[in-house]
Amino acid sequence: MFNPFPILVRLERPPSRLWARLAACSLLASGSAWGQVTPPGNAGENTALNPSLQTCAGECHQDMLTQKVMHGPVLEDCAKCHVEDNKEDHTFFLLTTPEELCIKCHSIAPKSHGHEPVLNNDCMACHDAHGSKFPSVLVADPKGDLCAQCHDPKNMDGKFVHGPVVVGACVVCHEAHTSDEPALLRKPERETCLECHGEVDRTGEEGWHTHGALEQGCTGCHDPHASDHKFQLEATAPDLCLSCHEDTLHDQLTNAKIVHGALTQEGGCTDCHEAHGSTLPMLQKGSEVEACLRCHSQELKTATGETLTDMGALLANNPNHHGPIREGQCTVCHQPHAGDRFRLLEKDYPPAFYAPFKIDTFALCFTCHIPELVLEENGRGLTNFRQGDQNLHWLHVNQEKGRTCRACHEVHASQRAAHVREAVPFGDSGWMLEINFDVNAGGGSCTPGCHKTKTYRRGDTIEPPKPRSVLGIPEGPSAGGE
């Protein structure tokens, strides 16, 4: 039984480097005491041959010398292998048993694993004793039917076939006779694969994280011969990935109310993670922001039909970014794989404009922000959003019909400081309720759709913070307040 090992491409024709390796392997296979020999001319022209050979070949066995590749002894002396038993009956016997006869000239190093014909001393299963039109006096085409005589070719079928399998170059990876490796591999599995696919492994380089599966070998993920999946994978992601990552992800993906759409698309896990290795933690393909924006730089539809904002455009057009985005950490707020909260949030956060105040309802915000912002009526020393000492965050949020954070703040990016919105969606209709917020050195004012113009004065003078930027976006003018 073959032990699988991969080359991760589908080939219609072999690359030039494969032909070079195949040629080298053919020479190795024929390097023995009596190797393959090309006959010296046509059968009738071998006048310099040993007399016994002339007798055999000239009188009865002329066809023995017509093959393209000849066994060495055939051109030397039939008596190397045959002894006449009865001259009158013209019968012959072998000098010794077939299994002993071959090893008189051909030595095969004993190793841990042997090819079944070798173990059974059945050299004739693969080689013709006299001549053949194929290299190494093989009985069939090594690029075609030779190995398929014993090894079911159905195991090599699939939409995506390993390059050496396409051209019948089994000896690129397998020894023909014996090996110290399972499946008669020429080298340990990982080394065998990396001879052609060395670019996927940079183990040992500073800062490089190698996928644990690759450290163990390639066949945990790839079929070495053929598969119906791209890159000869054993299965598609996420099923393939979950065969190892079951403990951490299987239950989550199975039981969660919401599964990240990226996992259900073609490519699955590999949309965000490198399959072999990365310079980033968790085998990320790029920073979290870069990885997320590969999909979220366009409007997307959720499974329930909701439209997700084009986050790439939002961040590009609004220079004041939320802290986690400035730090490149989307997963501070969002689950990357699956979860039970809307928008795959890590912790509770109210999805509506209004919500009865409970400290646990705003657990997500209090991952970073101090809860005193909404618990303390006196806001001096806590916030610049106050009327004298009165904490206006507390006033808006800490009540039965409290305004949630989203009522005034854009959670990803804004033109204004403190992520103050220009407008906020209100109600099921999605009507954009304008905030009309203005800031000045001593306070600010707003004229939203929910009340008439209100002005606040802190009673001191504090310069409002300037907006910050990420992703190389220039900083804009200060336009907000806290």
PDB file of N, CA and C in Angstrom, residues 359-444:
ATOM      1  N   ILE A 359     -24.941  47.516  33.188  1.00  0.00           N
ATOM      2  CA  ILE A 359     -23.498  47.582  32.965  1.00  0.00           C
ATOM      3  C   ILE A 359     -23.023  46.454  32.055  1.00  0.00           C
ATOM      4  N   ASP A 360     -23.651  45.244  32.190  1.00  0.00           N
ATOM      5  CA  ASP A 360     -23.221  44.105  31.378  1.00  0.00           C
ATOM      6  C   ASP A 360     -23.576  44.285  29.913  1.00  0.00           C
ATOM      7  N   THR A 361     -24.598  45.111  29.641  1.00  0.00           N
ATOM      8  CA  THR A 361     -25.014  45.328  28.253  1.00  0.00           C
ATOM      9  C   THR A 361     -23.909  45.996  27.441  1.00  0.00           C
ATOM     10  N   PHE A 362     -23.060  46.740  28.108  1.00  0.00           N
ATOM     11  CA  PHE A 362     -21.988  47.471  27.432  1.00  0.00           C
ATOM     12  C   PHE A 362     -20.613  46.840  27.705  1.00  0.00           C
ATOM     13  N   ALA A 363     -20.604  45.533  27.940  1.00  0.00           N
ATOM     14  CA  ALA A 363     -19.354  44.849  28.294  1.00  0.00           C
ATOM     15  C   ALA A 363     -18.277  45.032  27.233  1.00  0.00           C
ATOM     16  N   LEU A 364     -18.654  45.075  25.970  1.00  0.00           N
ATOM     17  CA  LEU A 364     -17.665  45.239  24.903  1.00  0.00           C
ATOM     18  C   LEU A 364     -16.922  46.560  25.055  1.00  0.00           C
ATOM     19  N   CYS A 365     -17.651  47.635  25.284  1.00  0.00           N
ATOM     20  CA  CYS A 365     -17.019  48.949  25.398  1.00  0.00           C
ATOM     21  C   CYS A 365     -16.092  49.015  26.612  1.00  0.00           C
ATOM     22  N   PHE A 366     -16.520  48.346  27.688  1.00  0.00           N
ATOM     23  CA  PHE A 366     -15.736  48.427  28.919  1.00  0.00           C
ATOM     24  C   PHE A 366     -14.535  47.477  28.917  1.00  0.00           C
ATOM     25  N   THR A 367     -14.307  46.813  27.786  1.00  0.00           N
ATOM     26  CA  THR A 367     -13.040  46.104  27.604  1.00  0.00           C
ATOM     27  C   THR A 367     -11.891  47.109  27.617  1.00  0.00           C
ATOM     28  N   CYS A 368     -12.139  48.293  27.076  1.00  0.00           N
ATOM     29  CA  CYS A 368     -11.109  49.331  27.000  1.00  0.00           C
ATOM     30  C   CYS A 368     -11.469  50.579  27.810  1.00  0.00           C
ATOM     31  N   HIS A 369     -12.733  50.978  27.782  1.00  0.00           N
ATOM     32  CA  HIS A 369     -13.169  52.222  28.422  1.00  0.00           C
ATOM     33  C   HIS A 369     -13.610  51.959  29.856  1.00  0.00           C
ATOM     34  N   ILE A 370     -13.328  52.921  30.729  1.00  0.00           N
ATOM     35  CA  ILE A 370     -13.690  52.732  32.135  1.00  0.00           C
ATOM     36  C   ILE A 370     -15.197  52.901  32.317  1.00  0.00           C
ATOM     37  N   PRO A 371     -15.844  52.032  33.081  1.00  0.00           N
ATOM     38  CA  PRO A 371     -17.308  52.108  33.242  1.00  0.00           C
ATOM     39  C   PRO A 371     -17.765  53.355  33.972  1.00  0.00           C
ATOM     40  N   GLU A 372     -16.865  54.008  34.718  1.00  0.00           N
ATOM     41  CA  GLU A 372     -17.249  55.235  35.422  1.00  0.00           C
ATOM     42  C   GLU A 372     -17.762  56.314  34.468  1.00  0.00           C
ATOM     43  N   LEU A 373     -17.430  56.191  33.176  1.00  0.00           N
ATOM     44  CA  LEU A 373     -17.918  57.155  32.185  1.00  0.00           C
ATOM     45  C   LEU A 373     -19.442  57.227  32.172  1.00  0.00           C
ATOM     46  N   VAL A 374     -20.111  56.127  32.519  1.00  0.00           N
ATOM     47  CA  VAL A 374     -21.576  56.122  32.511  1.00  0.00           C
ATOM     48  C   VAL A 374     -22.152  55.832  33.894  1.00  0.00           C
ATOM     49  N   LEU A 375     -21.275  55.554  34.863  1.00  0.00           N
ATOM     50  CA  LEU A 375     -21.761  55.253  36.217  1.00  0.00           C
ATOM     51  C   LEU A 375     -21.745  56.467  37.140  1.00  0.00           C
ATOM     52  N   GLU A 376     -20.869  57.419  36.873  1.00  0.00           N
ATOM     53  CA  GLU A 376     -20.689  58.559  37.771  1.00  0.00           C
ATOM     54  C   GLU A 376     -21.421  59.795  37.242  1.00  0.00           C
ATOM     55  N   GLU A 377     -22.253  60.396  38.068  1.00  0.00           N
ATOM     56  CA  GLU A 377     -22.970  61.606  37.656  1.00  0.00           C
ATOM     57  C   GLU A 377     -22.022  62.793  37.551  1.00  0.00           C
ATOM     58  N   ASN A 378     -21.011  62.841  38.414  1.00  0.00           N
ATOM     59  CA  ASN A 378     -20.022  63.910  38.354  1.00  0.00           C
ATOM     60  C   ASN A 378     -18.930  63.491  37.366  1.00  0.00           C
ATOM     61  N   GLY A 379     -18.797  64.236  36.288  1.00  0.00           N
ATOM     62  CA  GLY A 379     -17.879  63.851  35.229  1.00  0.00           C
ATOM     63  C   GLY A 379     -16.535  64.535  35.242  1.00  0.00           C
ATOM     64  N   ARG A 380     -16.286  65.431  36.200  1.00  0.00           N
ATOM     65  CA  ARG A 380     -15.001  66.121  36.204  1.00  0.00           C
ATOM     66  C   ARG A 380     -13.871  65.115  36.416  1.00  0.00           C
ATOM     67  N   GLY A 381     -12.894  65.193  35.570  1.00  0.00           N
ATOM     68  CA  GLY A 381     -11.777  64.250  35.612  1.00  0.00           C
ATOM     69  C   GLY A 381     -12.031  62.964  34.846  1.00  0.00           C
ATOM     70  N   LEU A 382     -13.285  62.783  34.408  1.00  0.00           N
ATOM     71  CA  LEU A 382     -13.625  61.586  33.648  1.00  0.00           C
ATOM     72  C   LEU A 382     -13.800  61.873  32.161  1.00  0.00           C
ATOM     73  N   THR A 383     -14.422  62.992  31.848  1.00  0.00           N
ATOM     74  CA  THR A 383     -14.776  63.271  30.454  1.00  0.00           C
ATOM     75  C   THR A 383     -14.860  64.772  30.227  1.00  0.00           C
ATOM     76  N   ASN A 384     -14.658  65.191  29.003  1.00  0.00           N
ATOM     77  CA  ASN A 384     -14.873  66.579  28.601  1.00  0.00           C
ATOM     78  C   ASN A 384     -16.316  66.813  28.166  1.00  0.00           C
ATOM     79  N   PHE A 385     -17.096  65.745  28.047  1.00  0.00           N
ATOM     80  CA  PHE A 385     -18.496  65.884  27.662  1.00  0.00           C
ATOM     81  C   PHE A 385     -19.329  66.070  28.936  1.00  0.00           C
ATOM     82  N   ARG A 386     -19.347  67.302  29.432  1.00  0.00           N
ATOM     83  CA  ARG A 386     -20.056  67.584  30.676  1.00  0.00           C
ATOM     84  C   ARG A 386     -20.526  69.044  30.686  1.00  0.00           C
ATOM     85  N   GLN A 387     -21.578  69.262  31.412  1.00  0.00           N
ATOM     86  CA  GLN A 387     -22.092  70.599  31.671  1.00  0.00           C
ATOM     87  C   GLN A 387     -21.648  70.970  33.075  1.00  0.00           C
ATOM     88  N   GLY A 388     -20.591  71.781  33.155  1.00  0.00           N
ATOM     89  CA  GLY A 388     -19.976  72.015  34.454  1.00  0.00           C
ATOM     90  C   GLY A 388     -19.419  70.689  34.951  1.00  0.00           C
ATOM     91  N   ASP A 389     -19.956  70.209  36.081  1.00  0.00           N
ATOM     92  CA  ASP A 389     -19.504  68.919  36.601  1.00  0.00           C
ATOM     93  C   ASP A 389     -20.388  67.760  36.154  1.00  0.00           C
ATOM     94  N   GLN A 390     -21.553  68.068  35.589  1.00  0.00           N
ATOM     95  CA  GLN A 390     -22.488  66.999  35.260  1.00  0.00           C
ATOM     96  C   GLN A 390     -21.979  66.177  34.064  1.00  0.00           C
ATOM     97  N   ASN A 391     -21.894  64.876  34.268  1.00  0.00           N
ATOM     98  CA  ASN A 391     -21.409  63.932  33.261  1.00  0.00           C
ATOM     99  C   ASN A 391     -22.525  63.695  32.242  1.00  0.00           C
ATOM    100  N   LEU A 392     -22.355  64.171  31.022  1.00  0.00           N
ATOM    101  CA  LEU A 392     -23.399  64.046  30.010  1.00  0.00           C
ATOM    102  C   LEU A 392     -23.460  62.651  29.400  1.00  0.00           C
ATOM    103  N   HIS A 393     -22.379  61.862  29.535  1.00  0.00           N
ATOM    104  CA  HIS A 393     -22.481  60.444  29.156  1.00  0.00           C
ATOM    105  C   HIS A 393     -23.461  59.746  30.102  1.00  0.00           C
ATOM    106  N   TRP A 394     -23.298  60.001  31.376  1.00  0.00           N
ATOM    107  CA  TRP A 394     -24.204  59.413  32.380  1.00  0.00           C
ATOM    108  C   TRP A 394     -25.640  59.837  32.095  1.00  0.00           C
ATOM    109  N   LEU A 395     -25.839  61.102  31.756  1.00  0.00           N
ATOM    110  CA  LEU A 395     -27.175  61.623  31.504  1.00  0.00           C
ATOM    111  C   LEU A 395     -27.848  60.914  30.323  1.00  0.00           C
ATOM    112  N   HIS A 396     -27.098  60.676  29.255  1.00  0.00           N
ATOM    113  CA  HIS A 396     -27.674  60.083  28.053  1.00  0.00           C
ATOM    114  C   HIS A 396     -27.849  58.566  28.169  1.00  0.00           C
ATOM    115  N   VAL A 397     -26.933  57.884  28.850  1.00  0.00           N
ATOM    116  CA  VAL A 397     -26.886  56.419  28.804  1.00  0.00           C
ATOM    117  C   VAL A 397     -27.559  55.773  30.005  1.00  0.00           C
ATOM    118  N   ASN A 398     -27.340  56.325  31.196  1.00  0.00           N
ATOM    119  CA  ASN A 398     -27.725  55.645  32.427  1.00  0.00           C
ATOM    120  C   ASN A 398     -29.176  55.951  32.785  1.00  0.00           C
ATOM    121  N   GLN A 399     -30.107  55.367  32.033  1.00  0.00           N
ATOM    122  CA  GLN A 399     -31.533  55.531  32.289  1.00  0.00           C
ATOM    123  C   GLN A 399     -32.284  54.383  31.614  1.00  0.00           C
ATOM    124  N   GLU A 400     -33.570  54.277  31.893  1.00  0.00           N
ATOM    125  CA  GLU A 400     -34.362  53.177  31.359  1.00  0.00           C
ATOM    126  C   GLU A 400     -34.403  53.209  29.833  1.00  0.00           C
ATOM    127  N   LYS A 401     -34.549  54.389  29.263  1.00  0.00           N
ATOM    128  CA  LYS A 401     -34.506  54.539  27.812  1.00  0.00           C
ATOM    129  C   LYS A 401     -33.197  55.227  27.430  1.00  0.00           C
ATOM    130  N   GLY A 402     -32.119  54.540  27.762  1.00  0.00           N
ATOM    131  CA  GLY A 402     -30.820  55.134  27.528  1.00  0.00           C
ATOM    132  C   GLY A 402     -30.398  55.092  26.068  1.00  0.00           C
ATOM    133  N   ARG A 403     -29.665  56.118  25.667  1.00  0.00           N
ATOM    134  CA  ARG A 403     -29.074  56.106  24.332  1.00  0.00           C
ATOM    135  C   ARG A 403     -27.847  55.206  24.382  1.00  0.00           C
ATOM    136  N   THR A 404     -27.722  54.361  23.416  1.00  0.00           N
ATOM    137  CA  THR A 404     -26.539  53.507  23.366  1.00  0.00           C
ATOM    138  C   THR A 404     -25.389  54.284  22.729  1.00  0.00           C
ATOM    139  N   CYS A 405     -24.204  53.741  22.812  1.00  0.00           N
ATOM    140  CA  CYS A 405     -23.009  54.423  22.303  1.00  0.00           C
ATOM    141  C   CYS A 405     -23.161  54.804  20.836  1.00  0.00           C
ATOM    142  N   ARG A 406     -23.824  53.894  20.074  1.00  0.00           N
ATOM    143  CA  ARG A 406     -23.934  54.112  18.637  1.00  0.00           C
ATOM    144  C   ARG A 406     -24.797  55.324  18.293  1.00  0.00           C
ATOM    145  N   ALA A 407     -25.610  55.806  19.250  1.00  0.00           N
ATOM    146  CA  ALA A 407     -26.465  56.959  18.981  1.00  0.00           C
ATOM    147  C   ALA A 407     -25.652  58.187  18.615  1.00  0.00           C
ATOM    148  N   CYS A 408     -24.463  58.304  19.176  1.00  0.00           N
ATOM    149  CA  CYS A 408     -23.631  59.485  18.915  1.00  0.00           C
ATOM    150  C   CYS A 408     -22.277  59.153  18.295  1.00  0.00           C
ATOM    151  N   HIS A 409     -21.799  57.928  18.493  1.00  0.00           N
ATOM    152  CA  HIS A 409     -20.435  57.580  18.065  1.00  0.00           C
ATOM    153  C   HIS A 409     -20.445  56.567  16.922  1.00  0.00           C
ATOM    154  N   GLU A 410     -19.599  56.809  15.943  1.00  0.00           N
ATOM    155  CA  GLU A 410     -19.306  55.828  14.902  1.00  0.00           C
ATOM    156  C   GLU A 410     -18.183  54.936  15.427  1.00  0.00           C
ATOM    157  N   VAL A 411     -18.412  53.650  15.468  1.00  0.00           N
ATOM    158  CA  VAL A 411     -17.483  52.777  16.195  1.00  0.00           C
ATOM    159  C   VAL A 411     -16.225  52.431  15.407  1.00  0.00           C
ATOM    160  N   HIS A 412     -16.172  52.742  14.120  1.00  0.00           N
ATOM    161  CA  HIS A 412     -14.978  52.403  13.349  1.00  0.00           C
ATOM    162  C   HIS A 412     -14.148  53.634  12.977  1.00  0.00           C
ATOM    163  N   ALA A 413     -14.775  54.617  12.403  1.00  0.00           N
ATOM    164  CA  ALA A 413     -14.020  55.803  11.981  1.00  0.00           C
ATOM    165  C   ALA A 413     -14.971  56.967  11.735  1.00  0.00           C
ATOM    166  N   SER A 414     -14.441  58.181  11.918  1.00  0.00           N
ATOM    167  CA  SER A 414     -15.267  59.382  11.771  1.00  0.00           C
ATOM    168  C   SER A 414     -14.408  60.537  11.279  1.00  0.00           C
ATOM    169  N   GLN A 415     -15.085  61.548  10.751  1.00  0.00           N
ATOM    170  CA  GLN A 415     -14.397  62.787  10.402  1.00  0.00           C
ATOM    171  C   GLN A 415     -14.053  63.581  11.655  1.00  0.00           C
ATOM    172  N   ARG A 416     -14.756  63.320  12.750  1.00  0.00           N
ATOM    173  CA  ARG A 416     -14.618  64.120  13.956  1.00  0.00           C
ATOM    174  C   ARG A 416     -13.868  63.360  15.044  1.00  0.00           C
ATOM    175  N   ALA A 417     -13.330  64.108  15.985  1.00  0.00           N
ATOM    176  CA  ALA A 417     -12.682  63.493  17.137  1.00  0.00           C
ATOM    177  C   ALA A 417     -13.723  62.758  17.968  1.00  0.00           C
ATOM    178  N   ALA A 418     -13.240  61.847  18.785  1.00  0.00           N
ATOM    179  CA  ALA A 418     -14.101  61.049  19.662  1.00  0.00           C
ATOM    180  C   ALA A 418     -15.113  60.242  18.860  1.00  0.00           C
ATOM    181  N   HIS A 419     -14.871  60.057  17.569  1.00  0.00           N
ATOM    182  CA  HIS A 419     -15.709  59.242  16.703  1.00  0.00           C
ATOM    183  C   HIS A 419     -17.154  59.717  16.669  1.00  0.00           C
ATOM    184  N   VAL A 420     -17.368  61.023  16.856  1.00  0.00           N
ATOM    185  CA  VAL A 420     -18.729  61.552  16.811  1.00  0.00           C
ATOM    186  C   VAL A 420     -19.263  61.444  15.378  1.00  0.00           C
ATOM    187  N   ARG A 421     -20.487  60.957  15.264  1.00  0.00           N
ATOM    188  CA  ARG A 421     -21.113  60.735  13.974  1.00  0.00           C
ATOM    189  C   ARG A 421     -21.575  62.042  13.327  1.00  0.00           C
ATOM    190  N   GLU A 422     -21.698  62.013  12.019  1.00  0.00           N
ATOM    191  CA  GLU A 422     -22.421  63.051  11.293  1.00  0.00           C
ATOM    192  C   GLU A 422     -23.915  62.768  11.393  1.00  0.00           C
ATOM    193  N   ALA A 423     -24.276  61.477  11.272  1.00  0.00           N
ATOM    194  CA  ALA A 423     -25.673  61.062  11.349  1.00  0.00           C
ATOM    195  C   ALA A 423     -25.702  59.605  11.778  1.00  0.00           C
ATOM    196  N   VAL A 424     -26.859  59.161  12.278  1.00  0.00           N
ATOM    197  CA  VAL A 424     -26.992  57.806  12.771  1.00  0.00           C
ATOM    198  C   VAL A 424     -28.281  57.201  12.219  1.00  0.00           C
ATOM    199  N   PRO A 425     -28.243  55.905  11.775  1.00  0.00           N
ATOM    200  CA  PRO A 425     -29.487  55.265  11.323  1.00  0.00           C
ATOM    201  C   PRO A 425     -30.464  55.145  12.495  1.00  0.00           C
ATOM    202  N   PHE A 426     -31.724  55.489  12.219  1.00  0.00           N
ATOM    203  CA  PHE A 426     -32.724  55.465  13.290  1.00  0.00           C
ATOM    204  C   PHE A 426     -33.937  54.671  12.816  1.00  0.00           C
ATOM    205  N   GLY A 427     -34.359  53.712  13.643  1.00  0.00           N
ATOM    206  CA  GLY A 427     -35.552  52.943  13.331  1.00  0.00           C
ATOM    207  C   GLY A 427     -35.335  51.945  12.229  1.00  0.00           C
ATOM    208  N   ASP A 428     -36.382  51.147  11.982  1.00  0.00           N
ATOM    209  CA  ASP A 428     -36.300  50.100  10.967  1.00  0.00           C
ATOM    210  C   ASP A 428     -36.163  50.662   9.561  1.00  0.00           C
ATOM    211  N   SER A 429     -36.598  51.890   9.369  1.00  0.00           N
ATOM    212  CA  SER A 429     -36.524  52.483   8.023  1.00  0.00           C
ATOM    213  C   SER A 429     -35.108  52.872   7.647  1.00  0.00           C
ATOM    214  N   GLY A 430     -34.235  53.001   8.657  1.00  0.00           N
ATOM    215  CA  GLY A 430     -32.867  53.407   8.378  1.00  0.00           C
ATOM    216  C   GLY A 430     -32.711  54.891   8.135  1.00  0.00           C
ATOM    217  N   TRP A 431     -33.711  55.667   8.541  1.00  0.00           N
ATOM    218  CA  TRP A 431     -33.612  57.135   8.381  1.00  0.00           C
ATOM    219  C   TRP A 431     -32.361  57.632   9.086  1.00  0.00           C
ATOM    220  N   MET A 432     -31.579  58.471   8.388  1.00  0.00           N
ATOM    221  CA  MET A 432     -30.332  58.986   8.938  1.00  0.00           C
ATOM    222  C   MET A 432     -30.614  60.239   9.769  1.00  0.00           C
ATOM    223  N   LEU A 433     -30.561  60.064  11.074  1.00  0.00           N
ATOM    224  CA  LEU A 433     -30.796  61.148  12.023  1.00  0.00           C
ATOM    225  C   LEU A 433     -29.508  61.949  12.182  1.00  0.00           C
ATOM    226  N   GLU A 434     -29.529  63.206  11.776  1.00  0.00           N
ATOM    227  CA  GLU A 434     -28.317  64.022  11.829  1.00  0.00           C
ATOM    228  C   GLU A 434     -27.992  64.423  13.266  1.00  0.00           C
ATOM    229  N   ILE A 435     -26.705  64.470  13.591  1.00  0.00           N
ATOM    230  CA  ILE A 435     -26.254  64.845  14.936  1.00  0.00           C
ATOM    231  C   ILE A 435     -26.007  66.358  15.023  1.00  0.00           C
ATOM    232  N   ASN A 436     -25.420  66.902  13.963  1.00  0.00           N
ATOM    233  CA  ASN A 436     -25.125  68.352  13.928  1.00  0.00           C
ATOM    234  C   ASN A 436     -24.355  68.790  15.176  1.00  0.00           C
ATOM    235  N   PHE A 437     -23.232  68.120  15.407  1.00  0.00           N
ATOM    236  CA  PHE A 437     -22.418  68.398  16.593  1.00  0.00           C
ATOM    237  C   PHE A 437     -21.333  69.420  16.250  1.00  0.00           C
ATOM    238  N   ASP A 438     -21.164  70.383  17.114  1.00  0.00           N
ATOM    239  CA  ASP A 438     -20.083  71.369  16.988  1.00  0.00           C
ATOM    240  C   ASP A 438     -19.310  71.394  18.291  1.00  0.00           C
ATOM    241  N   VAL A 439     -18.017  71.627  18.193  1.00  0.00           N
ATOM    242  CA  VAL A 439     -17.173  71.667  19.372  1.00  0.00           C
ATOM    243  C   VAL A 439     -16.431  72.994  19.414  1.00  0.00           C
ATOM    244  N   ASN A 440     -16.177  73.467  20.633  1.00  0.00           N
ATOM    245  CA  ASN A 440     -15.333  74.651  20.797  1.00  0.00           C
ATOM    246  C   ASN A 440     -14.447  74.438  22.014  1.00  0.00           C
ATOM    247  N   ALA A 441     -13.608  75.419  22.311  1.00  0.00           N
ATOM    248  CA  ALA A 441     -12.621  75.237  23.377  1.00  0.00           C
ATOM    249  C   ALA A 441     -13.261  74.995  24.736  1.00  0.00           C
ATOM    250  N   GLY A 442     -14.436  75.557  24.985  1.00  0.00           N
ATOM    251  CA  GLY A 442     -15.041  75.438  26.306  1.00  0.00           C
ATOM    252  C   GLY A 442     -16.165  74.444  26.395  1.00  0.00           C
ATOM    253  N   GLY A 443     -16.548  73.830  25.273  1.00  0.00           N
ATOM    254  CA  GLY A 443     -17.650  72.892  25.286  1.00  0.00           C
ATOM    255  C   GLY A 443     -18.084  72.565  23.885  1.00  0.00           C
ATOM    256  N   GLY A 444     -19.410  72.575  23.641  1.00  0.00           N
ATOM    257  CA  GLY A 444     -19.910  72.246  22.320  1.00  0.00           C
ATOM    258  C   GLY A 444     -21.414  72.320  22.291  1.00  0.00           C
TER     259      GLY A 444
END
